[in-house]
Amino acid sequence: MKVEMDIRKIFLTPPSTMVERVILLLLMVVTFILFFSPLRFSPISPLEAALTAAVPSLTISWGWVVFLRSVFKKREFCKK
């Protein structure tokens, strides 16, 4: 069965359930730690290092939430 997904709705809808919020938070924390750890020992300022680690952390974690929505919540995000 072929399903048409509403891409705009999948990407722009904020996390509505507690499970989505927890997944997003855990992924953000883990990826932030992974990206920030090598930057601690670099000569750049701590604020710049935190911002540099935050951008990929946010994008990667939101990408995973969108992927998990498209796999497990097809009924909520399909076009009618």
C-alpha positions as protocol buffer text, in pm:
chain_id: "A"
residue {
  index: 1
  type: MET
  ca { x: 0 y: 0 z: 0 }
}
residue {
  index: 2
  type: LYS
  ca { x: 141 y: 336 z: -104 }
}
residue {
  index: 3
  type: VAL
  ca { x: 89 y: 624 z: 138 }
}
residue {
  index: 4
  type: GLU
  ca { x: 137 y: 995 z: 65 }
}
residue {
  index: 5
  type: MET
  ca { x: 300 y: 1167 z: 361 }
}
residue {
  index: 6
  type: ASP
  ca { x: 241 y: 1533 z: 448 }
}
residue {
  index: 7
  type: ILE
  ca { x: 605 y: 1643 z: 458 }
}
residue {
  index: 8
  type: ARG
  ca { x: 530 y: 1994 z: 582 }
}
residue {
  index: 9
  type: LYS
  ca { x: 327 y: 1857 z: 874 }
}
residue {
  index: 10
  type: ILE
  ca { x: 594 y: 1600 z: 966 }
}
residue {
  index: 11
  type: PHE
  ca { x: 873 y: 1862 z: 976 }
}
residue {
  index: 12
  type: LEU
  ca { x: 691 y: 2158 z: 1130 }
}
residue {
  index: 13
  type: THR
  ca { x: 473 y: 1993 z: 1396 }
}
residue {
  index: 14
  type: PRO
  ca { x: 636 y: 2019 z: 1740 }
}
residue {
  index: 15
  type: PRO
  ca { x: 669 y: 1704 z: 1952 }
}
residue {
  index: 16
  type: SER
  ca { x: 325 y: 1637 z: 2092 }
}
residue {
  index: 17
  type: THR
  ca { x: 368 y: 1324 z: 2301 }
}
residue {
  index: 18
  type: MET
  ca { x: 591 y: 1271 z: 2601 }
}
residue {
  index: 19
  type: VAL
  ca { x: 778 y: 993 z: 2418 }
}
residue {
  index: 20
  type: GLU
  ca { x: 871 y: 1229 z: 2133 }
}
residue {
  index: 21
  type: ARG
  ca { x: 987 y: 1495 z: 2379 }
}
residue {
  index: 22
  type: VAL
  ca { x: 1204 y: 1249 z: 2573 }
}
residue {
  index: 23
  type: ILE
  ca { x: 1356 y: 1108 z: 2254 }
}
residue {
  index: 24
  type: LEU
  ca { x: 1432 y: 1458 z: 2129 }
}
residue {
  index: 25
  type: LEU
  ca { x: 1589 y: 1564 z: 2458 }
}
residue {
  index: 26
  type: LEU
  ca { x: 1803 y: 1250 z: 2491 }
}
residue {
  index: 27
  type: LEU
  ca { x: 1924 y: 1273 z: 2132 }
}
residue {
  index: 28
  type: MET
  ca { x: 2008 y: 1641 z: 2177 }
}
residue {
  index: 29
  type: VAL
  ca { x: 2207 y: 1573 z: 2493 }
}
residue {
  index: 30
  type: VAL
  ca { x: 2399 y: 1278 z: 2348 }
}
residue {
  index: 31
  type: THR
  ca { x: 2485 y: 1450 z: 2021 }
}
residue {
  index: 32
  type: PHE
  ca { x: 2579 y: 1773 z: 2201 }
}
residue {
  index: 33
  type: ILE
  ca { x: 2822 y: 1581 z: 2420 }
}
residue {
  index: 34
  type: LEU
  ca { x: 2967 y: 1405 z: 2116 }
}
residue {
  index: 35
  type: PHE
  ca { x: 3022 y: 1732 z: 1930 }
}
residue {
  index: 36
  type: PHE
  ca { x: 3132 y: 1940 z: 2231 }
}
residue {
  index: 37
  type: SER
  ca { x: 3388 y: 1694 z: 2374 }
}
residue {
  index: 38
  type: PRO
  ca { x: 3661 y: 1752 z: 2114 }
}
residue {
  index: 39
  type: LEU
  ca { x: 3598 y: 2129 z: 2117 }
}
residue {
  index: 40
  type: ARG
  ca { x: 3674 y: 2157 z: 2489 }
}
residue {
  index: 41
  type: PHE
  ca { x: 4044 y: 2118 z: 2421 }
}
residue {
  index: 42
  type: SER
  ca { x: 4058 y: 2358 z: 2127 }
}
residue {
  index: 43
  type: PRO
  ca { x: 4171 y: 2721 z: 2154 }
}
residue {
  index: 44
  type: ILE
  ca { x: 3826 y: 2866 z: 2072 }
}
residue {
  index: 45
  type: SER
  ca { x: 3613 y: 3029 z: 2341 }
}
residue {
  index: 46
  type: PRO
  ca { x: 3367 y: 2813 z: 2540 }
}
residue {
  index: 47
  type: LEU
  ca { x: 3066 y: 3006 z: 2408 }
}
residue {
  index: 48
  type: GLU
  ca { x: 3172 y: 2958 z: 2049 }
}
residue {
  index: 49
  type: ALA
  ca { x: 3236 y: 2588 z: 2115 }
}
residue {
  index: 50
  type: ALA
  ca { x: 2890 y: 2547 z: 2269 }
}
residue {
  index: 51
  type: LEU
  ca { x: 2722 y: 2719 z: 1974 }
}
residue {
  index: 52
  type: THR
  ca { x: 2927 y: 2515 z: 1728 }
}
residue {
  index: 53
  type: ALA
  ca { x: 2818 y: 2194 z: 1900 }
}
residue {
  index: 54
  type: ALA
  ca { x: 2454 y: 2302 z: 1942 }
}
residue {
  index: 55
  type: VAL
  ca { x: 2374 y: 2354 z: 1573 }
}
residue {
  index: 56
  type: PRO
  ca { x: 2449 y: 1998 z: 1453 }
}
residue {
  index: 57
  type: SER
  ca { x: 2302 y: 1861 z: 1773 }
}
residue {
  index: 58
  type: LEU
  ca { x: 1966 y: 2027 z: 1706 }
}
residue {
  index: 59
  type: THR
  ca { x: 1955 y: 1935 z: 1339 }
}
residue {
  index: 60
  type: ILE
  ca { x: 2054 y: 1571 z: 1386 }
}
residue {
  index: 61
  type: SER
  ca { x: 1813 y: 1512 z: 1674 }
}
residue {
  index: 62
  type: TRP
  ca { x: 1522 y: 1678 z: 1489 }
}
residue {
  index: 63
  type: GLY
  ca { x: 1607 y: 1467 z: 1183 }
}
residue {
  index: 64
  type: TRP
  ca { x: 1578 y: 1152 z: 1392 }
}
residue {
  index: 65
  type: VAL
  ca { x: 1242 y: 1260 z: 1532 }
}
residue {
  index: 66
  type: VAL
  ca { x: 1116 y: 1323 z: 1178 }
}
residue {
  index: 67
  type: PHE
  ca { x: 1247 y: 983 z: 1066 }
}
residue {
  index: 68
  type: LEU
  ca { x: 1085 y: 803 z: 1359 }
}
residue {
  index: 69
  type: ARG
  ca { x: 756 y: 983 z: 1290 }
}
residue {
  index: 70
  type: SER
  ca { x: 763 y: 878 z: 926 }
}
residue {
  index: 71
  type: VAL
  ca { x: 823 y: 516 z: 1020 }
}
residue {
  index: 72
  type: PHE
  ca { x: 600 y: 468 z: 1325 }
}
residue {
  index: 73
  type: LYS
  ca { x: 328 y: 734 z: 1297 }
}
residue {
  index: 74
  type: LYS
  ca { x: 223 y: 714 z: 933 }
}
residue {
  index: 75
  type: ARG
  ca { x: -146 y: 745 z: 1007 }
}
residue {
  index: 76
  type: GLU
  ca { x: -107 y: 1080 z: 1182 }
}
residue {
  index: 77
  type: PHE
  ca { x: 101 y: 1237 z: 906 }
}
residue {
  index: 78
  type: CYS
  ca { x: -52 y: 1106 z: 584 }
}
residue {
  index: 79
  type: LYS
  ca { x: -243 y: 1320 z: 336 }
}
residue {
  index: 80
  type: LYS
  ca { x: -613 y: 1266 z: 315 }
}
